[in-house]
Coordinates of C-alpha atoms and ligand atoms in Angstrom, one line a residue:
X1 CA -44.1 -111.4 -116.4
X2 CA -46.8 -113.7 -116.2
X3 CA -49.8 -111.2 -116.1
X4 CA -48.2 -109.0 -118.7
X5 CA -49.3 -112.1 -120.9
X6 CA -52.7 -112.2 -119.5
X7 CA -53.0 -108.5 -120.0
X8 CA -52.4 -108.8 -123.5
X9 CA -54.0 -112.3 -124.0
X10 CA -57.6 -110.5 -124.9
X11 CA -61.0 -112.4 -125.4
X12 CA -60.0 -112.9 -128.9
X13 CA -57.2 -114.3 -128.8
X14 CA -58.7 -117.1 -127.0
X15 CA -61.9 -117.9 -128.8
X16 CA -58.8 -118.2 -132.2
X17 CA -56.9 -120.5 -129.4
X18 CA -60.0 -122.5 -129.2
X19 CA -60.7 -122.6 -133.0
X20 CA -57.0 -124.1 -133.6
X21 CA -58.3 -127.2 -132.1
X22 CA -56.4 -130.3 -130.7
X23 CA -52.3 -130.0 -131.2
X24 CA -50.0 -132.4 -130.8
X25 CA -50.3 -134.0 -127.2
X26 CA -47.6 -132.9 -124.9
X27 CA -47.0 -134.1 -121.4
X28 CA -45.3 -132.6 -118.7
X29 CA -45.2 -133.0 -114.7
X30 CA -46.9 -131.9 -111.5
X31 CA -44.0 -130.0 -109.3
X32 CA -45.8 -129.0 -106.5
X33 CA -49.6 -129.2 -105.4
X34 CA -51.9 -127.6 -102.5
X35 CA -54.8 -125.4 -102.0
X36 CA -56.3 -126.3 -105.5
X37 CA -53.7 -125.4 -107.4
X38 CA -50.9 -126.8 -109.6
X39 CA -47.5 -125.9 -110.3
X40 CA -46.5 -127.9 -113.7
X41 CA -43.1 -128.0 -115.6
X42 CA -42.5 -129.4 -119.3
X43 CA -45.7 -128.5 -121.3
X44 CA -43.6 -126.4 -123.4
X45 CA -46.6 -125.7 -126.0
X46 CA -49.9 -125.2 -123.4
X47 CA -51.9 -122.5 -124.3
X48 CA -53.5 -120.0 -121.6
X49 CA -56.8 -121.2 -120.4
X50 CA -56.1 -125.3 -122.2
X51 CA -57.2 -127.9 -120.1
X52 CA -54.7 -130.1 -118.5
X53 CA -55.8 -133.6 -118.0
X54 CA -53.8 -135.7 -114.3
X55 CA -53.3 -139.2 -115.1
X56 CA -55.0 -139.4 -111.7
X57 CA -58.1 -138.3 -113.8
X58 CA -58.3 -134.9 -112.3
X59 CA -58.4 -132.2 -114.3
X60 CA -57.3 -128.3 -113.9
X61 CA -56.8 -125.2 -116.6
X62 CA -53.8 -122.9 -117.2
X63 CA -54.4 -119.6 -115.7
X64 CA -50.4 -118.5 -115.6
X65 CA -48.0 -118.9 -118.2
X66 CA -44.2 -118.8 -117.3
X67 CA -41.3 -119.8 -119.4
X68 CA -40.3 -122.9 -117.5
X69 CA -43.8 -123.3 -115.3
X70 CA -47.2 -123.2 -115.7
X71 CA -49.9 -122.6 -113.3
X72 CA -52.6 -124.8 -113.4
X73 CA -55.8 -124.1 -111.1
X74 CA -57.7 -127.5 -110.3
X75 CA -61.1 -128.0 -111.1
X76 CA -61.7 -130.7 -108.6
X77 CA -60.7 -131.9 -104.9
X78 CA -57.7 -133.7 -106.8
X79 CA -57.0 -135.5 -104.0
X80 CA -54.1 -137.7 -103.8
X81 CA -52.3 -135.5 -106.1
X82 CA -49.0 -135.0 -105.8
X83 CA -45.2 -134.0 -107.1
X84 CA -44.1 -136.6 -110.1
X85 CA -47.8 -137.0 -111.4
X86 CA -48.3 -136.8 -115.5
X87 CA -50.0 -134.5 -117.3
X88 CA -51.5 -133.8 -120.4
X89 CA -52.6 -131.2 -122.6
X90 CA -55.6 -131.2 -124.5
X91 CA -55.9 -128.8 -126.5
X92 CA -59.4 -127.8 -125.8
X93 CA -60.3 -125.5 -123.1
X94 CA -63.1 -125.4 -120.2
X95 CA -66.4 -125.8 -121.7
X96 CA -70.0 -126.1 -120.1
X97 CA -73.3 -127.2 -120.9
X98 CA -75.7 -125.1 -122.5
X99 CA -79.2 -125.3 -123.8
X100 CA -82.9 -125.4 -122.5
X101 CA -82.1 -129.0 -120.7
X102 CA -80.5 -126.6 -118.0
X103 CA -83.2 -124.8 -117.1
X104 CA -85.2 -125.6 -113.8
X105 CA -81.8 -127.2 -112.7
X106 CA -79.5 -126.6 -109.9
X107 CA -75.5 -127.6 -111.6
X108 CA -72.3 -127.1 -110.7
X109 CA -70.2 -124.4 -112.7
X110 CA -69.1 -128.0 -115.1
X111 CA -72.8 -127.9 -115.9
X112 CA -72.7 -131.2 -113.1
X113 CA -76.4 -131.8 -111.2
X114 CA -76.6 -130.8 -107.6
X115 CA -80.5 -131.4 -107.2
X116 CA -80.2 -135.3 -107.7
X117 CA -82.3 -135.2 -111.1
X118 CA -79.9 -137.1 -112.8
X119 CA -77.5 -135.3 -115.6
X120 CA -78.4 -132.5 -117.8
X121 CA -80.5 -133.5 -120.9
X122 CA -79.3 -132.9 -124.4
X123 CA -77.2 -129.9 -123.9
X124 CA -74.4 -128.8 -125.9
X125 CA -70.9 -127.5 -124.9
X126 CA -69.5 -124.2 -125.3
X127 CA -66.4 -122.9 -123.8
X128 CA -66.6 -120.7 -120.7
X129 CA -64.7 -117.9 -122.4
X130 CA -65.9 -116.0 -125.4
X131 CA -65.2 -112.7 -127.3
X132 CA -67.6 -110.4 -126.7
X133 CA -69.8 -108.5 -128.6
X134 CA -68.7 -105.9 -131.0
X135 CA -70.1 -102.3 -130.9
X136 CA -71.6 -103.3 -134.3
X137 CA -73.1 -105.8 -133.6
X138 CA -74.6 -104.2 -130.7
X139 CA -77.9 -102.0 -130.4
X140 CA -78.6 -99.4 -128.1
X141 CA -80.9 -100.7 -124.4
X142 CA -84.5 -99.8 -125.8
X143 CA -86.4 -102.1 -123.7
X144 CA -87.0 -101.9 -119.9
X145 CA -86.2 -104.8 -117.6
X146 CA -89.6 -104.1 -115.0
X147 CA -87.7 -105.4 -111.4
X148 CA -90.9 -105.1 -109.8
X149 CA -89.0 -103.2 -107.1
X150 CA -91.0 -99.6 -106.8
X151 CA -87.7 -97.5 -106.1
X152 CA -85.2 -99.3 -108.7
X153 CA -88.4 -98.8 -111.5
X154 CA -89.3 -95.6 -110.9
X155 CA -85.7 -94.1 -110.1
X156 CA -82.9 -96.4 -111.6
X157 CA -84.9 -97.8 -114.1
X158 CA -83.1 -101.3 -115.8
X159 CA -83.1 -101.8 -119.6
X160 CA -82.3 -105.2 -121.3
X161 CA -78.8 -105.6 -121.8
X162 CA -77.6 -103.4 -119.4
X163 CA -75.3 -104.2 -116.5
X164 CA -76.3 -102.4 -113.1
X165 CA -74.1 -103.5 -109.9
X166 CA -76.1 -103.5 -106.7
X167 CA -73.3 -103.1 -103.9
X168 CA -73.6 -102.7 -100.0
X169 CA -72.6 -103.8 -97.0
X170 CA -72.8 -107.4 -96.1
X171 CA -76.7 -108.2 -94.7
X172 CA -78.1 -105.1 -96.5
X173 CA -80.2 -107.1 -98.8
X174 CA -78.4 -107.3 -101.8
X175 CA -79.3 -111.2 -102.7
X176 CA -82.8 -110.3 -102.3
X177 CA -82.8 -107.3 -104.8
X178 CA -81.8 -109.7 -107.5
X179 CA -83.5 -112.6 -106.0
X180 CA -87.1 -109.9 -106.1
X181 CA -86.4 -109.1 -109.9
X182 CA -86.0 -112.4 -111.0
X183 CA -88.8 -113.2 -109.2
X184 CA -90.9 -110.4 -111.2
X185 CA -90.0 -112.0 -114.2
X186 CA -92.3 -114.7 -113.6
X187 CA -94.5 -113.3 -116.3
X188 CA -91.8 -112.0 -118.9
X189 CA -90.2 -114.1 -121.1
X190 CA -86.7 -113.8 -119.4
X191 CA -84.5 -116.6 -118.8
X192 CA -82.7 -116.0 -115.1
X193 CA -79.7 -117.4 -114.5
X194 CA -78.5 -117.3 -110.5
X195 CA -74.7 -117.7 -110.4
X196 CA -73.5 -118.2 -106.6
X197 CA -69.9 -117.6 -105.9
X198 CA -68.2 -118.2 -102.6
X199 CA -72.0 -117.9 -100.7
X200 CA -72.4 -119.9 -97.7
X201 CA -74.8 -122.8 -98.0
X202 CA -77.3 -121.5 -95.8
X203 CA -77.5 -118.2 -98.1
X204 CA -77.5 -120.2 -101.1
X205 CA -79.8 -122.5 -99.7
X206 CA -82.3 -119.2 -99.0
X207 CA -82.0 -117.9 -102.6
X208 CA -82.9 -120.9 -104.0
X209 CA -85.5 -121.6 -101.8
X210 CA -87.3 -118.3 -102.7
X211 CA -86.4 -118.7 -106.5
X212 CA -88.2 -122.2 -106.1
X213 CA -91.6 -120.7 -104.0
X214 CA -91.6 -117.8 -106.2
X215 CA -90.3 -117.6 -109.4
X216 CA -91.7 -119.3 -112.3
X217 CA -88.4 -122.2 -111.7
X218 CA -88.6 -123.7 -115.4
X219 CA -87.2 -120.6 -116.2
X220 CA -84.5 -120.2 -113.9
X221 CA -81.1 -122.1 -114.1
X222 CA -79.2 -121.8 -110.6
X223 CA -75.1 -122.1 -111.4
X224 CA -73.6 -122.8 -107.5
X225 CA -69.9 -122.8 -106.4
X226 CA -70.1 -122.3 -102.8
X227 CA -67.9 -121.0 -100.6
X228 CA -66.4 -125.0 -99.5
X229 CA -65.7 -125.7 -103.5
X230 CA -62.3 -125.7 -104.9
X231 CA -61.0 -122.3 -106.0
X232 CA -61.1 -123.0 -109.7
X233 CA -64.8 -124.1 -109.8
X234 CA -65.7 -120.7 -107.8
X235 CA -63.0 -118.9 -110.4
X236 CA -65.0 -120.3 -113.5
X237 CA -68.6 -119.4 -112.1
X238 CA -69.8 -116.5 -113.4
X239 CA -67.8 -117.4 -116.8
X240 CA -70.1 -120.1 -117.4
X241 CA -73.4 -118.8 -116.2
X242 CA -72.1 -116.2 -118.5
X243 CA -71.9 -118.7 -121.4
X244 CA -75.5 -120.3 -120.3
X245 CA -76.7 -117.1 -120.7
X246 CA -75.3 -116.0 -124.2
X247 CA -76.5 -119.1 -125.6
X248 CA -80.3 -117.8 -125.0
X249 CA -78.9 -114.0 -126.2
X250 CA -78.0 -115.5 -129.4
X251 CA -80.9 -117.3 -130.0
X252 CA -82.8 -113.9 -129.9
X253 CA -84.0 -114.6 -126.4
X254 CA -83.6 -112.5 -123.3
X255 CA -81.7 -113.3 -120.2
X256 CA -81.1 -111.7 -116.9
X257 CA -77.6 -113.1 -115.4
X258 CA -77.2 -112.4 -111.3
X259 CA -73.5 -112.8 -110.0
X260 CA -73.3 -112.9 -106.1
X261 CA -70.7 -112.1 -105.5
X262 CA -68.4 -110.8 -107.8
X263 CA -66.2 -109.3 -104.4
X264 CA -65.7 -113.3 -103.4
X265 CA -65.0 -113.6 -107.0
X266 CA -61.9 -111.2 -106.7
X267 CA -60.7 -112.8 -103.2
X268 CA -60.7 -116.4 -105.1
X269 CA -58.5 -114.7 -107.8
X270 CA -56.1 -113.2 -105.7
X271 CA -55.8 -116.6 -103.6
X272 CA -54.9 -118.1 -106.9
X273 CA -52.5 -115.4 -108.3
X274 CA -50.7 -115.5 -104.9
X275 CA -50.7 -119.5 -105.2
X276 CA -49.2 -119.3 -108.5
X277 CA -46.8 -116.4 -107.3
X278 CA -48.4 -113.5 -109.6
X279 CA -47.0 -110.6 -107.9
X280 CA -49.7 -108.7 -105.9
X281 CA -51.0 -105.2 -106.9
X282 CA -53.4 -102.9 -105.1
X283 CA -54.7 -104.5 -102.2
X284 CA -52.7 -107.5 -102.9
X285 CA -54.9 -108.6 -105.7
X286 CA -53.4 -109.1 -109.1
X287 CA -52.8 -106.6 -111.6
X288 CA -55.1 -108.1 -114.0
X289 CA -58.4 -108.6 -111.9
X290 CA -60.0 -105.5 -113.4
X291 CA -59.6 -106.4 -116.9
X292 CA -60.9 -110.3 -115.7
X293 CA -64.3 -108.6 -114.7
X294 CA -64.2 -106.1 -117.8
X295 CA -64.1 -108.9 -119.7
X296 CA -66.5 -110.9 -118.2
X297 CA -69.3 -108.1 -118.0
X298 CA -68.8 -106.8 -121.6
X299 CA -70.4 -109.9 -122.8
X300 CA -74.1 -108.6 -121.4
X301 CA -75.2 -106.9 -124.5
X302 CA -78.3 -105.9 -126.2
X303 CA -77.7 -107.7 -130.0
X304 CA -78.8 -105.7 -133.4
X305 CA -81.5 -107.1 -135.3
X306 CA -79.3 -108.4 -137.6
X307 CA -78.1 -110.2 -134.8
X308 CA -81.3 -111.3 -133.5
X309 CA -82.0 -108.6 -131.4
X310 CA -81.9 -111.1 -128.3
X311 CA -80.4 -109.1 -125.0
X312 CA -78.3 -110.3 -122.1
X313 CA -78.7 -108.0 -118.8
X314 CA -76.4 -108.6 -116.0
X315 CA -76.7 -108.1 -112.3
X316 CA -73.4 -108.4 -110.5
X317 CA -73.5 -108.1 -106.8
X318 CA -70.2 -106.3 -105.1
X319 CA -70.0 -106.3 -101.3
X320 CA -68.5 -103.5 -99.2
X321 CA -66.8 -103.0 -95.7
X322 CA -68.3 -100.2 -94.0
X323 CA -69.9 -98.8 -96.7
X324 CA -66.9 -98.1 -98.4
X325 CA -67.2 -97.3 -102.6
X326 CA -63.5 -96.3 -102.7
X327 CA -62.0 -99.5 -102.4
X328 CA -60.1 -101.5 -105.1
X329 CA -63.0 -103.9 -106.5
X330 CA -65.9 -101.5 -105.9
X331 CA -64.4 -98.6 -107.6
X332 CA -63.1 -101.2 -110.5
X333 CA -66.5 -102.7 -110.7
X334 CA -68.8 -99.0 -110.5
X335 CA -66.6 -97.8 -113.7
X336 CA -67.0 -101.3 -115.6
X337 CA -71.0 -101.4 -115.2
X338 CA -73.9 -98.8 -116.6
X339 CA -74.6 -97.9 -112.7
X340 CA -75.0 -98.9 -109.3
X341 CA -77.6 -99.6 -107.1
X342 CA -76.0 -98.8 -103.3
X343 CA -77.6 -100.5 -100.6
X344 CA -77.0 -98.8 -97.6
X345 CA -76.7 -100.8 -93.9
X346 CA -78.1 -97.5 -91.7
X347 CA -81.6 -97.4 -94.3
X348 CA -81.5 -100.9 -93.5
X349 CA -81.7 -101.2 -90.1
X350 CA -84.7 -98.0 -89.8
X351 CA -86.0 -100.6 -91.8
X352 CA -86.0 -98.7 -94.7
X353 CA -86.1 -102.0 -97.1
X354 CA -84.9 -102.2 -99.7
X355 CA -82.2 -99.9 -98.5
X356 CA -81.4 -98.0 -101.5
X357 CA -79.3 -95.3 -101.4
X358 CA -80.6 -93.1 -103.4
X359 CA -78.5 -90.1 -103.1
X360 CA -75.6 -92.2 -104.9
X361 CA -77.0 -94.9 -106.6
X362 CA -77.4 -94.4 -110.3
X363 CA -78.6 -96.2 -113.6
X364 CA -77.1 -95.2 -116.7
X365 CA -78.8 -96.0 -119.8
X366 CA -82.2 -97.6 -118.2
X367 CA -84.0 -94.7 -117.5
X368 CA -84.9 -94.0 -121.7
X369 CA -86.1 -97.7 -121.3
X370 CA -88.9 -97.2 -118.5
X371 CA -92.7 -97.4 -119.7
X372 CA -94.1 -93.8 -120.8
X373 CA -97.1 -94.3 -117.8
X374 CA -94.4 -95.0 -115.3
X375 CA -92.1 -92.1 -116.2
X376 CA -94.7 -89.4 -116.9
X377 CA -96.1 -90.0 -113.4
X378 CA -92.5 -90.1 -111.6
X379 CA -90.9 -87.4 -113.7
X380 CA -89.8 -84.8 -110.6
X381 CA -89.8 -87.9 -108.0
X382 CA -86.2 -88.2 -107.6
X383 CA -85.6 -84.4 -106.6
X384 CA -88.6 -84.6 -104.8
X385 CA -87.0 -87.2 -102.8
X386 CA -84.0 -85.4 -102.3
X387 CA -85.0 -81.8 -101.5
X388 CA -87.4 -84.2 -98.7
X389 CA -83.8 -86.0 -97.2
X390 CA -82.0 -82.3 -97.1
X391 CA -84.9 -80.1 -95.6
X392 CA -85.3 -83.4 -93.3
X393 CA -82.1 -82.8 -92.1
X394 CA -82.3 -79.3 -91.4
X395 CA -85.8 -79.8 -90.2
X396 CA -84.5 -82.0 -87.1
X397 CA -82.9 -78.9 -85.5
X398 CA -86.2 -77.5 -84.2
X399 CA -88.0 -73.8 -84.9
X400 CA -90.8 -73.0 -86.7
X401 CA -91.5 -75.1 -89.5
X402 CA -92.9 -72.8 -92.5
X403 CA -95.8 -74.3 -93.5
X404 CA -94.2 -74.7 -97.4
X405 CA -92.0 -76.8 -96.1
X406 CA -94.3 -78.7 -93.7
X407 CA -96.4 -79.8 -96.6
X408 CA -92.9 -80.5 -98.1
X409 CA -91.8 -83.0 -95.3
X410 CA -95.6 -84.4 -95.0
X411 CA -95.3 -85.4 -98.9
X412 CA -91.7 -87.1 -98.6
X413 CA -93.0 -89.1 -95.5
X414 CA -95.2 -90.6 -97.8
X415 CA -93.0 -91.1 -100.6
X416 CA -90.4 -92.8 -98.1
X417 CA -93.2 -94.9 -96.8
X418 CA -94.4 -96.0 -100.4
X419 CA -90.9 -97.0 -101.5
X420 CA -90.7 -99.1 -98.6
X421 CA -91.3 -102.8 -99.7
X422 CA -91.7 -106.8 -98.6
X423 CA -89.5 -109.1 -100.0
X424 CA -91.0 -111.2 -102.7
X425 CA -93.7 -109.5 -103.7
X426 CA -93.2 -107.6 -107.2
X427 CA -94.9 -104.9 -108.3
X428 CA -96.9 -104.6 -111.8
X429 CA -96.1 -102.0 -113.4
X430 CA -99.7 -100.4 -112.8
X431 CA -99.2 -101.0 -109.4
X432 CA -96.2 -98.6 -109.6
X433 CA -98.1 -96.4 -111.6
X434 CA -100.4 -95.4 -109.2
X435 CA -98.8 -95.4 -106.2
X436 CA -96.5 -92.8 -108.0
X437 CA -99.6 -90.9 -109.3
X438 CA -101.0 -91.3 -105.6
X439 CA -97.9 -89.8 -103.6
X440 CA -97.3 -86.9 -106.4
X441 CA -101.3 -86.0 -106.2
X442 CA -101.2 -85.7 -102.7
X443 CA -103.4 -88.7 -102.3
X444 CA -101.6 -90.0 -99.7
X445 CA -101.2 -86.6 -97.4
X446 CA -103.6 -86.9 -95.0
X447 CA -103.3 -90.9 -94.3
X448 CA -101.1 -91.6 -91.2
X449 CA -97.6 -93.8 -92.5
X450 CA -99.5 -96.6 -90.8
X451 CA -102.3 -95.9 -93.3
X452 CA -100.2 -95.7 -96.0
X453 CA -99.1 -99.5 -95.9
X454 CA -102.8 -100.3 -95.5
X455 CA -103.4 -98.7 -98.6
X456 CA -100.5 -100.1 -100.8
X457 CA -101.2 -103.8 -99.4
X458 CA -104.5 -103.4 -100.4
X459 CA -104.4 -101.5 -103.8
X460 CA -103.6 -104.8 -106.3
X461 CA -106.5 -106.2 -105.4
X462 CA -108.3 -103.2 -106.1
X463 CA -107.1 -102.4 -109.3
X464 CA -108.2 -105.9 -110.4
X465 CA -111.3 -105.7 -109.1
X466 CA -112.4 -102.2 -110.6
X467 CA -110.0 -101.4 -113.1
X468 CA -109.1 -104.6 -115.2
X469 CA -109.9 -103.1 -119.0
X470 CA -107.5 -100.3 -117.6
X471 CA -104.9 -102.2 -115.9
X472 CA -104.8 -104.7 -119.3
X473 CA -104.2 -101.6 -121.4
X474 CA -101.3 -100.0 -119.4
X475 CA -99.2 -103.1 -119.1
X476 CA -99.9 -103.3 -123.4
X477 CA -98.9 -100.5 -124.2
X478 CA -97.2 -98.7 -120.7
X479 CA -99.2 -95.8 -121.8
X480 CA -101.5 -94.0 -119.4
X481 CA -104.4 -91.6 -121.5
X482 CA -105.9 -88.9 -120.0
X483 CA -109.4 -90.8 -119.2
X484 CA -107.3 -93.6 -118.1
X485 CA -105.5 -91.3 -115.4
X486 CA -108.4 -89.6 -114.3
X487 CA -109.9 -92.9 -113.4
X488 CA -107.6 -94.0 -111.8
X489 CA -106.9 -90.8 -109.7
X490 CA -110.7 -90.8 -109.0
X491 CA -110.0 -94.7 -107.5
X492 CA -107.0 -93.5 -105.7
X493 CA -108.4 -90.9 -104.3
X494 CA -111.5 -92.8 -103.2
X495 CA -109.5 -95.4 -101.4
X496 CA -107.7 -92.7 -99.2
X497 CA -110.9 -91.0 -98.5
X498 CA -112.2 -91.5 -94.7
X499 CA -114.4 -93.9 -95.3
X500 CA -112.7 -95.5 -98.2
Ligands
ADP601 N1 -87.2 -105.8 -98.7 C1 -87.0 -106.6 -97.7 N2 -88.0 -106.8 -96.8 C2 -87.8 -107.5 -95.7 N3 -86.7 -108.2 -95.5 C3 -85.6 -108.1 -96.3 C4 -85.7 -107.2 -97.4 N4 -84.6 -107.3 -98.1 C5 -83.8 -108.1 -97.4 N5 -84.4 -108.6 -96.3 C6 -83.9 -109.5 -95.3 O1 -82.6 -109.0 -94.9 C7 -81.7 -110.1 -94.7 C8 -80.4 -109.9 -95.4 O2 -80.7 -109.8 -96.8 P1 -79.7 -110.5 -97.9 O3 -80.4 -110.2 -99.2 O4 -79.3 -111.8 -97.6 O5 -78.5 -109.5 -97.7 P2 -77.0 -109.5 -98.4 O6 -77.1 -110.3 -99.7 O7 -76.7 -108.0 -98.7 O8 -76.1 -110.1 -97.4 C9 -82.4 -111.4 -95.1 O9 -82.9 -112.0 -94.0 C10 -83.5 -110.9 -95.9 O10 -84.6 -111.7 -95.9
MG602 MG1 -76.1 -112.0 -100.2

């Protein structure tokens, strides 16, 4: 059974395949061709993932292992190749570039430039599979990951090396989560990694754009296998943005990985399993596609000290039909990662952006990570939030509305209306601080909802202009003291007044 050998072929096994080095060449012979795949008889001795080099020059990897055939996927248009053509094996398996010469570029998932600046300077190669991690050499998420996105910091809060899916319906907004908190990382010391898989060009075309206008680029290193590229360039993707990525964790850097999406991902691996006649599973996709994504998102990690204490926090992006969590991928993907962020296409079009669900979306090891000022002031915010949605509910029956609960829907207006938020435009932490402390203080109460946008557009620029020894010392330390939070209550509070 060819995927009973993939089950048991673990990341190990192939980093010692890769450590063997070159064997003796063997050759063997392309039986049939299409669709980016190969079917190839007579390499008695090819290893799972080896690369297979076509005497027409194209070049593929061995993704199923049968006793008489091997599946090869192409990593190339291979055009003009057909039935009779040699092959080789080398020995070696599918590596990438890696190293600072790739960031500020837009490659290929071969490491091969797609913004015209000419090849990739002084990078290294590393193969696009790699064992993971160990739990010992692993250290618990200490540090937060600040998205700049008020309702993921102060309610799923993101710590380094932790890997949070944000999943919704198509058009929901899930790109321009992840697009937003690499975009807030402008002034961290994060290296962002964009990986997209199976996009359309005009969507990829967007995210780069806005990665480009907004984010500090130098940084950023944009891995695209659209949706027109052969199936095994989109298959290898997110493997080696995942290798780009580890080569910064290892150094002791930090780096935030975005896949979008991993659901396209899936589709490309069932069109290869049924090309090389894998028998389908669940929803037709092959047996081992969960462990292929397990495998891929272990390697996000925060590393010990001993290890260098570098971190590598992954963002995969799932999409859904209808809003549906149960199916196949989605429920695969929700128990691989730390949490979910759901994104939900009804909030959306209120206009409820970004359109969080927050009833069940969930983050499970960030919230220890989130800066003391931050989660002091938005402590009772999420049942807050939720007693506001049920009463809401209820409310929308008519009768008399006790005036406990009146002040109760008033105050969850405003909350709503706060966690509303523009694209592109990250939050400082301050900034979240005190619309938090505003809302929970009842700053906000007597401001229509019109108002209350008024008052967040404008409160940056008023924190800078009265506050800056404050606003230096809370994004320090992330601590708030008690003079420091009645000043900036007394600010809040003047900006809301009348004639503020
Ligand atoms: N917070 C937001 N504010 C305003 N527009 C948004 C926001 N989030 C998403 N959008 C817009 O909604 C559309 C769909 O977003 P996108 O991120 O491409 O969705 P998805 O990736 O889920 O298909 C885009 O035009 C995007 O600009
Ligand atoms: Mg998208």
């Amino acid at each position: 059974m060819p995927h009973d050998i993939a089950w048991q072929h673990d990341a190990a096994a192939r980093v010692a395949a890769t450590a063997l080095g070159p064997c003796a060449e063997h050759r063997g012979r392309v039986e049939e061709t299409g669709d980016g795949v190969a079917m190839i008889s007579g390499l008695r001795n090819a290893r799972l993932d080896e690369l297979l080099r076509f005497d027409s020059g194209a070049v593929g990897f061995a993704q199923v292992l049968e006793p008489d055939q091997i599946g090869c996927v192409l990593l190339d248009e291979a055009a003009g190749l057909q039935a009779g053509d040699a092959v080789r094996g080398t020995g070696d398996v599918v590596r990438v570039p890696v190293g600072a010469g790739l960031l500020g570029r837009i490659v290929d998932p071969l490491g091969r430039p797609l913004d015209g600046k000419g090849p990739v300077q002084g990078a290294s190669l590393s193969p696009i599979e790699r064992k993971a991690p160990g739990i010992i050499e692993r250290d618990l998420v200490t540090d937060p990951v600040q998205t700049g996105v008020l309702v993921v910091d102060t309610l799923f809060a993101l710590g380094r090396g932790q890997r949070e899916l944000i999943i919704g319906d198509p058009a929901t907004g899930k790109t321009t989560l992840a697009i937003d908190t690499i975009i807030a990382q402008r002034h961290s010391d994060m290296v962002c990694i964009y990986v997209a898989v199976g996009q359309k060009t005009s969507a990829v075309r967007r995210a780069v754009d806005a990665l480009q206008t907004h984010a500090a680029f130098d940084r950023c290193i944009v891995v695209v296998a659209g949706s027109a590229t052969p199936p095994g360039l989109q298959w290898i993707a997110p493997f080696a943005g995942m290798t780009m990525a580890e080569h910064v964790r290892d150094a002791g850097g930090h780096a935030l990985i975005v896949i979008d999406d991993l659901s396209r991902h899936a589709a490309t691996h069932r069109e290869i399993a049924l090309l090389t006649r894998q028998s389908p599973g669940r929803e037709a996709y092959p047996g081992d596609v969960f462990y292929v994504h397990a495998r891929l998102l272990e390697r996000a990690a925060k590393l010990s000290a001993a290890n260098g204490g570098g971190s590598l926090t992954a963002l995969p992006i799932a999409q859904t039909e209808a809003g549906n969590l149960a199916a196949y991928i989605p429920t695969n993907l929700i128990s691989i990662t730390d949490g979910q962020i759901v994104l939900d296409a009804a909030l959306f079009q209120q206009g409820q952006k970004p359109a969080v669900n927050v009833g069940v979306s969930v983050s499970r090891v960030g919230g220890k990570t989130q800066a003391l000022a931050l989660r002091n002031a938005a402590k009772s915010l999420r049942l807050d939030y939720a007693q506001f949605l049920e009463m809401e509910v209820f409310t929308r029956f008519g009768g008399v509305i006790e005036p406990r609960v009146q002040a109760k829907l008033t105050r969850g207006t405003r909350l709503r209306a706060v966690l509303r938020q523009d694209q592109h435009a990250p939050l400082r932490l301050i900034d979240e601080v005190a619309l938090v402390l505003a809302v929970q203080n009842g700053v906000l109460d007597a401001l229509t909802v019109k108002a209350v946008d008024a008052f967040r557009d404008g409160l940056a620029g008023a924190l800078d202009a009265q506050l800056a020894d404050l606003l230096v010392r809370v994004e320090a330390t992330g601590i708030l003291t008690n003079d420091d939070h009645a000043a900036l209550l007394e600010l809040l509070q003047k900006r809301a007044a009348p004639d503020g």
